[in-house]
Structure formats: structure tokens, C-alpha cells
Coordinates of C-alpha atoms and ligand atoms in Angstrom, one line a residue:
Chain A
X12 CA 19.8 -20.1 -37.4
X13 CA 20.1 -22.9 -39.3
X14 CA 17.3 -25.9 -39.5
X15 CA 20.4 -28.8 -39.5
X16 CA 21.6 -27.3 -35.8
X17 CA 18.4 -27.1 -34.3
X18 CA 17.0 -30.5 -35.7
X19 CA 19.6 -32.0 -34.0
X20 CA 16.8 -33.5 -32.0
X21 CA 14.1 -35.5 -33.4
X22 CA 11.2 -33.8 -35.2
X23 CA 8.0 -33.5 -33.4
X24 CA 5.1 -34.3 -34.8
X25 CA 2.4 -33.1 -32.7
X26 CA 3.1 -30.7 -29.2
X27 CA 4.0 -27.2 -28.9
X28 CA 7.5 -25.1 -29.5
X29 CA 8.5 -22.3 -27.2
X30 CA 10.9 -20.2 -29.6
X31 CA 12.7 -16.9 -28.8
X32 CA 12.9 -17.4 -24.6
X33 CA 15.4 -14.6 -23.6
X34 CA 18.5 -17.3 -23.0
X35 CA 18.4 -18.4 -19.5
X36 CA 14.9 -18.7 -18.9
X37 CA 14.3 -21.9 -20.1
X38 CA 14.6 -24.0 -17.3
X39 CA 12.1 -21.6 -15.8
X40 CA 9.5 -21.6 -18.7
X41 CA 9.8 -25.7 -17.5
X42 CA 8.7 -24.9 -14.3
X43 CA 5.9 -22.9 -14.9
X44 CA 4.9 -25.7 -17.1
X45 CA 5.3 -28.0 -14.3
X46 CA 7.7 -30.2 -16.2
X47 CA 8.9 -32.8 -16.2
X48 CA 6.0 -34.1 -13.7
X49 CA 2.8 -32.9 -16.0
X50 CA 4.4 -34.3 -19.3
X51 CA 4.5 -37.3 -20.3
X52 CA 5.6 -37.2 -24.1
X53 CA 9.8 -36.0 -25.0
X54 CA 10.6 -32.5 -23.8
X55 CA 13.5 -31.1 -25.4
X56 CA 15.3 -28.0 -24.5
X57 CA 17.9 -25.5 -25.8
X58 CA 20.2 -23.4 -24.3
X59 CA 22.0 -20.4 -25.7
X60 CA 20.7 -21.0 -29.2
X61 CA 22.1 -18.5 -31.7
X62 CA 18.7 -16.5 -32.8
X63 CA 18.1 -13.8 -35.3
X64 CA 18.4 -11.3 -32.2
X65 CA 21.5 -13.0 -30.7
X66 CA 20.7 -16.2 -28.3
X67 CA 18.4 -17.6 -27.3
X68 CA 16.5 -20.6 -25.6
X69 CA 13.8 -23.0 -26.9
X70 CA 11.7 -25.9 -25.2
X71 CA 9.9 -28.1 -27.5
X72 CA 6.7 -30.3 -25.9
X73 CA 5.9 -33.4 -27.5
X74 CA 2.0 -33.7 -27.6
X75 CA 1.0 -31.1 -25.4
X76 CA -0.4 -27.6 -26.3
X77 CA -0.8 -24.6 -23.5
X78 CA -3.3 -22.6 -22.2
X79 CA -4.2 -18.9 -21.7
X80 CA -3.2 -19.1 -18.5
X81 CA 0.3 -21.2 -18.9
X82 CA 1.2 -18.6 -21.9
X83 CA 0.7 -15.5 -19.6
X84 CA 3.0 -16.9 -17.1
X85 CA 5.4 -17.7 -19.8
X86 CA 5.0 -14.4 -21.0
X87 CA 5.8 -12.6 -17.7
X88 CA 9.5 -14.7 -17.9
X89 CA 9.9 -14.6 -21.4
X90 CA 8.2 -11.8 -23.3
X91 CA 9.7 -12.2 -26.6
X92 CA 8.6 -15.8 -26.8
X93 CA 6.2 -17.4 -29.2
X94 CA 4.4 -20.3 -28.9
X95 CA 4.1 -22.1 -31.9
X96 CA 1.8 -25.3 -31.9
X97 CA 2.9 -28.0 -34.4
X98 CA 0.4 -30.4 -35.7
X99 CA 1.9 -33.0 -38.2
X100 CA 5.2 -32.3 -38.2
X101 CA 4.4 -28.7 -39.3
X102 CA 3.9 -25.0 -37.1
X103 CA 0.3 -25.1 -37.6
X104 CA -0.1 -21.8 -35.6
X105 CA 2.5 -19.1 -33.9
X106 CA 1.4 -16.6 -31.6
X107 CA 3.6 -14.2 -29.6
X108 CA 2.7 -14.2 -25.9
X109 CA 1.0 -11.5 -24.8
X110 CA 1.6 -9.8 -21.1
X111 CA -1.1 -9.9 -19.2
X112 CA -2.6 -6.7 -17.3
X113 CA -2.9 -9.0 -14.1
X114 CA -1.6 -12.3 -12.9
X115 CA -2.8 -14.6 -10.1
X116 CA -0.8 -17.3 -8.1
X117 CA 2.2 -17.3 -10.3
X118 CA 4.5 -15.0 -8.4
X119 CA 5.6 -14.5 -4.5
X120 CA 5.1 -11.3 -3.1
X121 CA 9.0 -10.3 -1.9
X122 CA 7.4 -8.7 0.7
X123 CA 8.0 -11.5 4.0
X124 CA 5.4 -9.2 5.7
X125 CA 2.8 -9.6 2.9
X126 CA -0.5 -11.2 4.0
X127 CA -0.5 -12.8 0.7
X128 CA 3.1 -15.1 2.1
X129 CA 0.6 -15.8 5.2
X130 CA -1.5 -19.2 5.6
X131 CA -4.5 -17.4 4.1
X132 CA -7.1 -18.8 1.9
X133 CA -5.8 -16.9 -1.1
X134 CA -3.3 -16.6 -4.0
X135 CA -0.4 -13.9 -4.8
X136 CA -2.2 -11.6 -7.1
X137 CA -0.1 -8.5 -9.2
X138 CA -1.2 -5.7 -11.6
X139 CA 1.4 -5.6 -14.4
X140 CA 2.9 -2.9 -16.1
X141 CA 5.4 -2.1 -18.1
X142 CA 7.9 0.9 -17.8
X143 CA 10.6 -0.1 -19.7
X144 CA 10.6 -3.6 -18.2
X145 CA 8.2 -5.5 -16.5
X146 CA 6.6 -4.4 -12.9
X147 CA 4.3 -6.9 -10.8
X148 CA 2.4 -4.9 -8.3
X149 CA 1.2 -7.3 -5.8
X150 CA -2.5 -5.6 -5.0
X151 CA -1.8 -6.7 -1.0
X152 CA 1.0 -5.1 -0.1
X153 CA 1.9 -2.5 -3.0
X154 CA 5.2 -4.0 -3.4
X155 CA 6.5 -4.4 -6.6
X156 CA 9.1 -6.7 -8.2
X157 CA 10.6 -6.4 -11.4
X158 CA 14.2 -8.1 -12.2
X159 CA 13.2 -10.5 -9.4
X160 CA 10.1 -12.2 -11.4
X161 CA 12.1 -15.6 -12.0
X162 CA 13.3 -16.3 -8.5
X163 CA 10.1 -15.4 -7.5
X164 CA 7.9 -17.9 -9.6
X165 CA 5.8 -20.0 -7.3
Chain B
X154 CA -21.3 10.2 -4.6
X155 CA -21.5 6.9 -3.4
X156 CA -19.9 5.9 -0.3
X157 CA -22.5 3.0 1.0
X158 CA -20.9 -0.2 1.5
X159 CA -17.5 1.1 0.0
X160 CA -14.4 -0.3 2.1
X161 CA -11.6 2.0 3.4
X162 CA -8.5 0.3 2.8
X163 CA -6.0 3.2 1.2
X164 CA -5.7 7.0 0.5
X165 CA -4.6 5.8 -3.2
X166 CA -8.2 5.4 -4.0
X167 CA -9.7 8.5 -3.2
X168 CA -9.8 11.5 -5.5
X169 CA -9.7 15.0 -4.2
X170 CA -13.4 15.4 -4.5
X171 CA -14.0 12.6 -2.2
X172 CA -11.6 14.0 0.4
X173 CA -13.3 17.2 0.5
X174 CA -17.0 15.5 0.8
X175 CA -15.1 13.7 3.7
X176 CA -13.8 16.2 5.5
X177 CA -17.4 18.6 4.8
X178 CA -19.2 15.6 6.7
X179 CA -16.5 15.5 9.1
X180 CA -17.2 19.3 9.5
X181 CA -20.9 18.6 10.1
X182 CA -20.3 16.0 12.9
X183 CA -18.3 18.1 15.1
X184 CA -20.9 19.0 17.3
X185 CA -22.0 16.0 17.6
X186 CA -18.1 14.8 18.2
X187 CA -17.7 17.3 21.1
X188 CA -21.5 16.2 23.1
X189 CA -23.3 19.6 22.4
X190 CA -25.7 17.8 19.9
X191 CA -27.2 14.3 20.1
X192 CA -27.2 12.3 17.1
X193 CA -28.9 8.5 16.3
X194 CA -28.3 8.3 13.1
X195 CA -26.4 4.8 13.5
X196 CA -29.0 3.8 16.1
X197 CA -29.2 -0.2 15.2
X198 CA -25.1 -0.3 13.9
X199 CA -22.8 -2.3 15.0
X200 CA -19.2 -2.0 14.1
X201 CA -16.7 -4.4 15.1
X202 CA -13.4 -3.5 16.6
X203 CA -10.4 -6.3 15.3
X204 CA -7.4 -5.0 16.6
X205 CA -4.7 -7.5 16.4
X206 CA -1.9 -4.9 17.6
X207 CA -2.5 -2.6 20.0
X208 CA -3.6 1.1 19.7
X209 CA -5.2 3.7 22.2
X210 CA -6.1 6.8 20.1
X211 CA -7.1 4.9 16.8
X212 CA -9.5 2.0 18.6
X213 CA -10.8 4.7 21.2
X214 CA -11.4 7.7 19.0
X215 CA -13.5 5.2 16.2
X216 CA -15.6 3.6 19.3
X217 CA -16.3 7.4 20.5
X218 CA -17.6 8.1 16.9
X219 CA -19.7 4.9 16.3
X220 CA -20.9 5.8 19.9
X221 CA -21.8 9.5 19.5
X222 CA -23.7 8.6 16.6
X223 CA -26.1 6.4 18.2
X224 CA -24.7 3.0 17.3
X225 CA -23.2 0.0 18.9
X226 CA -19.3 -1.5 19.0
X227 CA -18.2 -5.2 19.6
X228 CA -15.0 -5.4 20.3
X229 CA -12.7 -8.5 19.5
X230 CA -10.7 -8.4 23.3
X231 CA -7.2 -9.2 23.3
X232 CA -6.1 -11.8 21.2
X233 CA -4.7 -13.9 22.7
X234 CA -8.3 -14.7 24.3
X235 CA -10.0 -15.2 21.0
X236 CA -9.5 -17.6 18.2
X237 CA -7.2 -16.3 16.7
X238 CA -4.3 -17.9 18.8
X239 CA -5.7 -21.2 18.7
X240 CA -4.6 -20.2 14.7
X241 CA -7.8 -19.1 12.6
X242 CA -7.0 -16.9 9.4
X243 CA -8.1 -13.6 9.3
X244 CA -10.6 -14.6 5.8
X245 CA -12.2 -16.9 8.7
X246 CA -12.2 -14.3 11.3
X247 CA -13.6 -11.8 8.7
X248 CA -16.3 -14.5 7.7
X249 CA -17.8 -15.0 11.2
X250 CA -17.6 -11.3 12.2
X251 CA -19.4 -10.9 9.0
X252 CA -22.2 -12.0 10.3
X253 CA -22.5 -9.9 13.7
X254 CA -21.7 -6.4 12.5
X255 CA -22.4 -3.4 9.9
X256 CA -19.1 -2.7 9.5
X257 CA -15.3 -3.9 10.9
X258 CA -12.7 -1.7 11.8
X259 CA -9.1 -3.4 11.3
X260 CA -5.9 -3.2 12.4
X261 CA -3.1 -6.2 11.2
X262 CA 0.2 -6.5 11.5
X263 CA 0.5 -7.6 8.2
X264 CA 0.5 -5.4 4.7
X265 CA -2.5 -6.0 2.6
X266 CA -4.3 -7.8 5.5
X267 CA -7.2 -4.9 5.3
X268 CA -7.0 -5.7 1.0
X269 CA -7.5 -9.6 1.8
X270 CA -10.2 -8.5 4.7
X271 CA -12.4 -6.9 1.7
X272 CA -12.6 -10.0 -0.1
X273 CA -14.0 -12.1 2.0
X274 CA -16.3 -9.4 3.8
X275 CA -19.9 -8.3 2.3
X276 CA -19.7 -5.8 5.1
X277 CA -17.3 -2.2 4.8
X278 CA -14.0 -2.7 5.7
X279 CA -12.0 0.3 7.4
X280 CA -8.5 -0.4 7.1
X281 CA -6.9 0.9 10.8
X282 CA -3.2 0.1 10.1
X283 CA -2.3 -2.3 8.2
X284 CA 1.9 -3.3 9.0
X285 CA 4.0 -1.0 7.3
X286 CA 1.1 -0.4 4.6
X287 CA -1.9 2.1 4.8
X288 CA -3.4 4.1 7.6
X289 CA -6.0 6.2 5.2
X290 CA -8.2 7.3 8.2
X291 CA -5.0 8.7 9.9
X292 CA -4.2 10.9 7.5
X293 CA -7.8 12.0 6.6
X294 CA -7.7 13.6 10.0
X295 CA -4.2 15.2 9.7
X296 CA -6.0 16.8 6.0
X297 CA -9.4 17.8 8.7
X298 CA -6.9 19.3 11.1
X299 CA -5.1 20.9 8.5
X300 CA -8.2 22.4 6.6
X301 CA -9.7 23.3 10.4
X302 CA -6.8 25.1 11.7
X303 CA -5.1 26.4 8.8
X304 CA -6.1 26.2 5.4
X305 CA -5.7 23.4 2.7
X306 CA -5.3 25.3 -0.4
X307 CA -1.8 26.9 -1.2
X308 CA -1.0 25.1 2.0
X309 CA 3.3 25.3 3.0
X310 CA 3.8 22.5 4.8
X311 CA 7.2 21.4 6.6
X312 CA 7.2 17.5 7.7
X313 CA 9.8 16.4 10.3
X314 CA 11.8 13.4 11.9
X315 CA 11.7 10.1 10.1
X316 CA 10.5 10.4 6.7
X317 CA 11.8 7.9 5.2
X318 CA 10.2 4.8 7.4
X319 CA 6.7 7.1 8.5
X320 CA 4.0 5.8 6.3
X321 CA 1.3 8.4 8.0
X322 CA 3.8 11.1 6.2
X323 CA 4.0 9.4 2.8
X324 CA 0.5 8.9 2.7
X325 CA -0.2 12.8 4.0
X326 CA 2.1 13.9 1.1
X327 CA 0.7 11.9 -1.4
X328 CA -2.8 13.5 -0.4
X329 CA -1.4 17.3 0.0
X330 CA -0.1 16.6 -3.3
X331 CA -3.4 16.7 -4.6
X332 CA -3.8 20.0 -3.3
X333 CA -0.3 21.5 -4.6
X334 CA 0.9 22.1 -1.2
X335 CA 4.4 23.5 -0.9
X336 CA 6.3 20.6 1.3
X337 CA 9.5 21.1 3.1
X338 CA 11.0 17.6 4.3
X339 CA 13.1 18.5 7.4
X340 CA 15.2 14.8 8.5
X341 CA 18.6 13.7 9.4
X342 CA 20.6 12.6 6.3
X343 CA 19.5 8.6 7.5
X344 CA 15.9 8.9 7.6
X345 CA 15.5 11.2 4.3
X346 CA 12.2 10.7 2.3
X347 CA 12.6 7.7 -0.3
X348 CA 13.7 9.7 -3.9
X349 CA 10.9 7.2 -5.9
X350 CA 8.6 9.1 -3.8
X351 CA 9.5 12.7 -3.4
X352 CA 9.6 12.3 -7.3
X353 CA 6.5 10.6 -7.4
X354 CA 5.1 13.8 -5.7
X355 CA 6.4 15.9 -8.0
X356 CA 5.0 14.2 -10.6
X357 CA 1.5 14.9 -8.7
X358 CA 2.0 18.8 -8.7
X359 CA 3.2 18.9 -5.1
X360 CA 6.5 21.5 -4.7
X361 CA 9.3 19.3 -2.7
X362 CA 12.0 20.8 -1.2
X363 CA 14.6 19.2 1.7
X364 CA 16.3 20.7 4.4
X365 CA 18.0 19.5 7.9
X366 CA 16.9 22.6 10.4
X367 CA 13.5 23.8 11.8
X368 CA 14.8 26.9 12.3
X369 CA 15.1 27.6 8.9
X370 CA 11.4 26.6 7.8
X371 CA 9.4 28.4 10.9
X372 CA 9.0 31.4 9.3
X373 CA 8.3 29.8 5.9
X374 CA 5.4 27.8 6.5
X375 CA 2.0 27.1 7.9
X376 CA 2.4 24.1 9.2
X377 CA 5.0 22.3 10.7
X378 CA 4.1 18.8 10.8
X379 CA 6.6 16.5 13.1
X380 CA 6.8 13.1 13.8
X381 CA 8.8 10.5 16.1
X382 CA 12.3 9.1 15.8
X383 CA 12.4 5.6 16.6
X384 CA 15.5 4.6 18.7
X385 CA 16.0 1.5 16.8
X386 CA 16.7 3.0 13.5
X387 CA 20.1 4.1 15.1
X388 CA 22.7 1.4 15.7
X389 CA 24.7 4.0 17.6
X390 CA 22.8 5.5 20.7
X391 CA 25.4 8.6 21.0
X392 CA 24.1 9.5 17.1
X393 CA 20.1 9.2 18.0
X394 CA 21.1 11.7 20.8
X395 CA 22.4 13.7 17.8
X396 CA 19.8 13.9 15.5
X397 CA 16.8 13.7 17.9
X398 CA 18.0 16.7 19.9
X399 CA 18.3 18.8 16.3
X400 CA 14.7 18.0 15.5
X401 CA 12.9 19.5 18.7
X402 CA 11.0 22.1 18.8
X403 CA 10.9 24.3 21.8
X404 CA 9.2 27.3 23.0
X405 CA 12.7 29.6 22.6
X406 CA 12.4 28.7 18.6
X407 CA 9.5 30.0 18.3
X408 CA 9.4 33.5 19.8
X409 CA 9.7 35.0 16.1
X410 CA 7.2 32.9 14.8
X411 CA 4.5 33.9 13.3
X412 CA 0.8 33.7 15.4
X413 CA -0.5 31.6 12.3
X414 CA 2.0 29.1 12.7
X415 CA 0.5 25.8 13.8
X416 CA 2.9 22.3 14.9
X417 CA 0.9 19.0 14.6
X418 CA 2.1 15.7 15.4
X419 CA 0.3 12.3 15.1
X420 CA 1.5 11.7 18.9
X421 CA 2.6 9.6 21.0
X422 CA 5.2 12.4 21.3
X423 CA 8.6 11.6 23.1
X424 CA 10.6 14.6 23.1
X425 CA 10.5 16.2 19.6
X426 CA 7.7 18.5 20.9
X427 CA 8.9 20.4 24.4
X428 CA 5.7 20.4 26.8
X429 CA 6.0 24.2 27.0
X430 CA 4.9 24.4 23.3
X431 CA 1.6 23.3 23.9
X432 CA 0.8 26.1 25.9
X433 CA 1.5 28.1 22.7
X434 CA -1.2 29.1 20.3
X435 CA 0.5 27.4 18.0
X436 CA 0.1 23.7 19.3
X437 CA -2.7 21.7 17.7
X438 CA -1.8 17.9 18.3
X439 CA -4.8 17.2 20.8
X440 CA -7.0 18.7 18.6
X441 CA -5.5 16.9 15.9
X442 CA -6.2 13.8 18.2
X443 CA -10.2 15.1 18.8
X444 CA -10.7 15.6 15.1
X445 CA -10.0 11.9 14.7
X446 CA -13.7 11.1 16.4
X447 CA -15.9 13.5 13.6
X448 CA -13.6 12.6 11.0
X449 CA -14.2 8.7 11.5
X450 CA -17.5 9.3 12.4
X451 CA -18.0 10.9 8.7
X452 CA -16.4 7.8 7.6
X453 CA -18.8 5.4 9.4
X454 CA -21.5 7.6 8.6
X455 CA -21.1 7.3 4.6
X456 CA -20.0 3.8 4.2
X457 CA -23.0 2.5 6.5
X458 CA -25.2 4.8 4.1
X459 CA -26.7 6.9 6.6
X460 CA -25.7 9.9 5.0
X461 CA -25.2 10.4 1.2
X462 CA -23.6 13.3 -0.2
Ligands
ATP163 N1 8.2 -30.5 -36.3 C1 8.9 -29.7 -35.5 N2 9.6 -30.3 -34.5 C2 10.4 -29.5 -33.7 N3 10.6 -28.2 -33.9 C3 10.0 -27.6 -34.9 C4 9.1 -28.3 -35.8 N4 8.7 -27.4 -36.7 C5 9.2 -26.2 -36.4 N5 10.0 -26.3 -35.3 C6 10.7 -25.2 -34.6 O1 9.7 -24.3 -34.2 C7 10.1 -22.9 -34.3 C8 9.2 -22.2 -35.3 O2 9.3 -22.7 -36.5 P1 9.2 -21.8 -37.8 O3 9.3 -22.7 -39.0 O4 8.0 -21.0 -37.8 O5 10.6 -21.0 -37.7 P2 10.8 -19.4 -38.1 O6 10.3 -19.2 -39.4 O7 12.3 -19.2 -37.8 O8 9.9 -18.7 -37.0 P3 10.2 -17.3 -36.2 O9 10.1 -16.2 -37.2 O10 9.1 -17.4 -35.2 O11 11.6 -17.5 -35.6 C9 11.6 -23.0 -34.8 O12 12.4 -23.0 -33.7 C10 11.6 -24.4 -35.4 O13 12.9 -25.0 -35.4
MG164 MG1 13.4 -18.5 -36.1
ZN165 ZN1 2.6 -8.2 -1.2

């Protein structure tokens, strides 16, 4: 990849870059983010970016950097990714997202029947493992979900 | 072994040491189950009954228990009476009721409603039915019933009828698994076990075999375990017919069998089981149906912390 194609857009000087989303997921990595509504600096996004490990996508966030919980979620979409915080113009820090053992209020249970899809006081909640790809086991119902994570994304 | 205040929301959860202290208790309560012996050990309980679908056997059998043991049972009513159809959630419901019992017995029509009832109870949960998810007191008495009138180790089981819909069978083969049981699945090519869990069991140390006949696994096994096939699951009436009429046992098949040969069925029967097997020695369903009262009275009995083991 080389710096003059994917400078294309203006430098950041301070925010966060999402590198190495498995191409297609970017749009989704925006709504876990809650974006555009909970951003107000430039968010700039690519789409089938050629990558060292063929394409890929990458959202850049003008001053704004993620927490724990945002990265999990991310990671559940987008395991490859890394989040690289820029301070200055410069990656001041990458970390790869790690998946998470258990996630809460992030997916829907694919189960209609769940109690969890119900109007009760509480939130989707899922072990996580990983058998080759990802599995969400909702700890209501049992079910699990696995290629259905992104449609799923509440 | 700690039991006190533990809820009972899955078979998932409980090792096979746990199942046999269960079913020892249970052992211990019969006579109490059957009247000869008077018991207040949960002099003082109350357990509430929530029952938001309907049931016979499973609401009567746990009042009977929490009855024979001394204690007390408020019941909920229909529900149509209560609160509930003026729209309250069941972490409400479970709040309030909280506060008048020792213990809740639930039954939802929703999966994970008994999971979601344990987190906003201080109080044991026993999960009656829970939708199409877990009925762990259900098959706790198929295991008594087995281990009473037959024997749970080196057990051959054959199940029959819908396997592939039956929760009460997956869960009982999940749990014989634990035992290494020999299991024979016996269903019409439409209602065959789901492969992620016959392998699954496997995987556990059970031995899985299918078939399509009784005939075939009468003289193989020591327990034939059968169970109901729903009428809906077949879009053409003249096929039910079919298949239902294959998987019924009669009195004729089982002249050759042998006198340790016992048939269990959750029940309600429709006509899978001919009404001139149960004069046969071989018949166990209403026992199967008694053993329900000492087994859930072992339950009550542990979780409430009036007995520890
Ligand atoms: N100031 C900046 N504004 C916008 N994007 C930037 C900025 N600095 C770096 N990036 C982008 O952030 C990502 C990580 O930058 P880095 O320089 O670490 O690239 P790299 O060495 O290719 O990293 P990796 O090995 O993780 O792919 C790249 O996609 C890069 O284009
Ligand atoms: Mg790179
Ligand atoms: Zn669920």
C-alpha cells in the first residue's frame, strides 16, 4: 500500500485510525461507533483498500479515540483490525483488537423467541468463542450466531 | 456439595456427581413422596408457582412435593387474572414474588426467561420449561426412573418419535451421556436427531446409533424411551398416519421381549403407547410420572438448604 493512495484524504492530526477491517465491514465498524451522530470532527472511510493481505477497509476519526468497550465490539466485526491512535500527525500507539470472552448489548439474539428480544429490563448478553470463526452464545437462549454477527449488531 | 440457594435453570450445569447426590436424596424422599412417612422439613417454606403456560403433571407433582415436605405453595392463578396481562415484565414479576416466597418454580414461554428470572431473584429459581429451551427437572426424573427401575450404568437406551424437535430427549441424552449409555434413536427420516448433537454426544462418550423400527431394538435394550409426534410437524395428514402408526408399541411386539425390558414416556401419550401395554410389567410411565414428586422434592429440599449432602 502505498502512503500517496491512501493520503488521498487530508492528514489527521489528532483521532484514531481503524486499519485492516476485513473489506466490507466498514460501514458497520461506523455503526458501532455510532457515527456520524456521536462525531463531530471529519470521518473518513475506505473501501476495498488494497492491504498487505489483499483488501481491505479503513475508517479514520478525527479527534476521537475509543474505548475498551467500542474496541471489543469492533473486534467482534473486524478481528484483524488495529486501532491505531494518532496524536500530532503521528500513530502514537497501535494495538490489535482483542476478542472479548463475553459481550453485552451489542448483538441480537436470532432467536425471535429469546427473552432477551422481549421488553425486559435487560441487554443481549453472549459468551464468545472461537472455532475456527467467531461463535456468540447468547447466555438466554443458547443460541448461537456466527456469520450472522453484522446483521445482527444492535 | 452445596446446593443452598443455587437456581435450577439447565441440565448443562450439573456434573455427574451432582446428579447422583440428586437422585440419592430423591431416593430418600420416597417414602415420604408415597404418604407412608411424614416429613416437616420445609415447615415455614413457601414456594411460588409462576406458570405462564399451562401444565398438569409438572405444577401438580412440584406442589405435592413442597406439600409432603411440610411447606407452603402460592400459586400465581391464571394469568390472565394477574398483572401480567395488564403488561408487567417477568424481572418485575420476579421482584415482587421475591419478596413472598423461598423459592419460585417457573414455567415461560420464552427461552432464557428462567436465565433472566435468576437475575433479578435473590431467591432459587427452578426453571419448569422454559419455550423450546430447558426442562432440567424433567429429565432428572426420567434419570430417577431410569436408575429405579433399571439401572443407570452401562445403560442401552432406545429413544423414539420426534427427536429432532423433543428438547426433554436432547437434554436426557446429553445427561445419559455422562453415563456412557448405549443410545438407539428410533424416528421417521423428518424428525431425526439434529447431527451437531448426536456428534456432540459422541464427543461426551455416549455410543449413538439410528434406526427407523422398534422391532428391531426390543430385544437390544433396556429401555425403550418413546415420546409424542406432534401433528403439526406434518404438512400432509396421510404421512403423520404413516409414521405415527410405525412408531407404536403394542402388546403383540412385545411377546418376545425380555421381562427386564421397561417403556417410559414423559406422557401425555396419544397413541404411540397401546393401553394394553400398561398392563405389562414392562410399562413404567406412571411411575415415571410419581417419581417426579421425590425427585423435585430432593430439589426443593437442597436448594432451600434443608438438607446438605
Ligand atoms: N496522520 C495520519 N492521518 C491519517 N492516517 C494516518 C496518519 N498516520 C498514519 N495513518 C494511517 O494509519 C495506519 C497505520 O499507520 P502506520 O504508519 O502504522 O502504517 P503501517 O506501518 O502500514 O501499519 P500496519 O503494519 O499496522 O499496517 C495506516 O493506514 C496509515 O495510512
Ligand atoms: Mg499498513
Ligand atoms: Zn437468545
Amino acid at each position: 500500500m502505498n502512503e500517496e493512495q491512501e493520503l488521498r484524504v487530508k492528514r489527521i492530526e489528532n483521532g484514531t485510525v481503524i486499519d485492516h477491517i476485513n473489506a466490507g465491514q466498514a460501514l458497520n465498524v461506523l455503526k458501532i461507533l455510532g457515527i456520524p451522530d456521536s462525531s463531530q470532527g471529519v470521518v473518513s472511510v475506505l473501501l476495498n483498500s488494497p492491504g498487505k493481505f489483499g483488501i481491505k477497509d479503513v475508517v479514520k476519526i478525527e479527534n476521537r479515540e475509543l474505548n475498551v468497550r467500542e474496541v471489543d465490539k469492533i473486534a467482534l466485526i473486524a478481528p484483524n483490525a488495529t486501532i491505531n491512535i494518532i496524536r500530532n500527525f503521528n500513530v502514537s500507539q497501535k494495538k490489535k483488537v482483542h476478542i472479548p470472552t463475553f459481550v453485552e448489548g451489542v448483538v441480537r439474539c436470532v432467536n425471535p423467541n429469546c427473552i432477551s428480544n422481549s421488553n425486559e429490563p435487560v441487554t443481549s448478553k453472549f459468551d464468545v468463542s472461537v472455532e475456527g470463526n467467531l461463535i456468540l452464545r447468547c447466555t438466554y437462549c443458547g443460541r448461537s450466531i456466527s456469520e450472522d454477527i453484522a446483521k445482527n449488531l444492535l | 456439595m452445596k446446593f443452598k440457594g443455587h437456581h435450577i435453570i439447565s441440565m448443562t450445569s450439573f456434573s455427574r456427581d451432582m446428579i447422583d447426590s440428586i437422585l440419592e436424596t430423591a431416593e430418600r424422599m420416597e417414602p415420604i413422596a408415597l404418604g407412608k412417612q411424614r416429613s416437616d422439613l420445609l415447615t415455614g417454606k413457601i414456594l411460588a408457582v409462576l406458570f405462564f403456560e399451562p401444565s398438569t403433571r409438572t405444577r401438580m407433582s412440584f406442589e405435592t412435593a413442597m406439600y409432603r415436605l411440610g411447606g407452603n405453595v402460592l400459586n400465581l392463578g391464571s394469568v390472565d387474572a394477574s398483572s401480567i396481562a395488564k403488561g408487567e415484565t417477568l424481572a418485575d414479576t420476579i421482584r415482587v414474588v421475591d419478596g413472598y416466597a423461598d423459592a419460585i418454580v417457573l414455567r415461560h414461554p420464552k427461552e432464557g426467561a428462567a436465565q433472566l428470572a435468576a437475575e433479578f431473584s435473590t431467591i432459587p429459581i427452578l426453571n419448569a420449561g422454559d419455550g423450546a429451551g430447558h426442562h432440567p427437572t424433567q429429565t432428572l426424573l426420567d434419570l430417577y426412573t431410569i436408575k429405579r427401575e433399571s439401572h443407570l450404568e452401562g445403560l442401552k437406551i432406545a429413544l423414539a418419535g420426534d427427536l429432532k424437535y423433543g428438547r426433554t430427549v436432547h437434554s436426557l441424552c446429553y445427561a445419559l451421556s455422562l453415563y456412557g449409555a448405549e443410545i438407539t434413536l428410533i424416528s421417521p427420516m423428518e424428525l431425526r436427531m439434529p447431527e451437531e448433537i448426536i456428534s456432540d454426544l459422541e464427543k461426551r462418550g455416549a455410543k449413538v446409533t439410528e434406526s427407523d423400527t422398534i422391532e428391531d431394538a426390543i430385544n437390544e435394550v433396556d429401555v425403550i424411551y418413546m415420546t409424542r409426534i406432534q401433528k403439526e410437524r406434518f404438512p400432509d395428514p396421510a404421512e403423520y398416519e404413516k409414521v405415527a402408526n410405525r412408531l407404536k408399541i403394542t402388546p403383540e411386539l412385545l411377546t418376545d421381549a425380555r421381562p427386564e425390558l421397561r417403556i417410559m414416556h414423559p406422557l401425555p401419550r396419544v397413541n404411540e403407547i397401546d393401553n394394553g401395554v400398561d398392563e405389562t410389567a414392562h410399562a413404567c410411565y406412571f411411575k415415571q410420572a410419581f417419581y417426579g414428586v421425590p425427585v423435585r422434592m430432593a430439589l426443593l429440599a437442597l436448594v432451600l438448604g434443608a438438607i446438605e449432602i
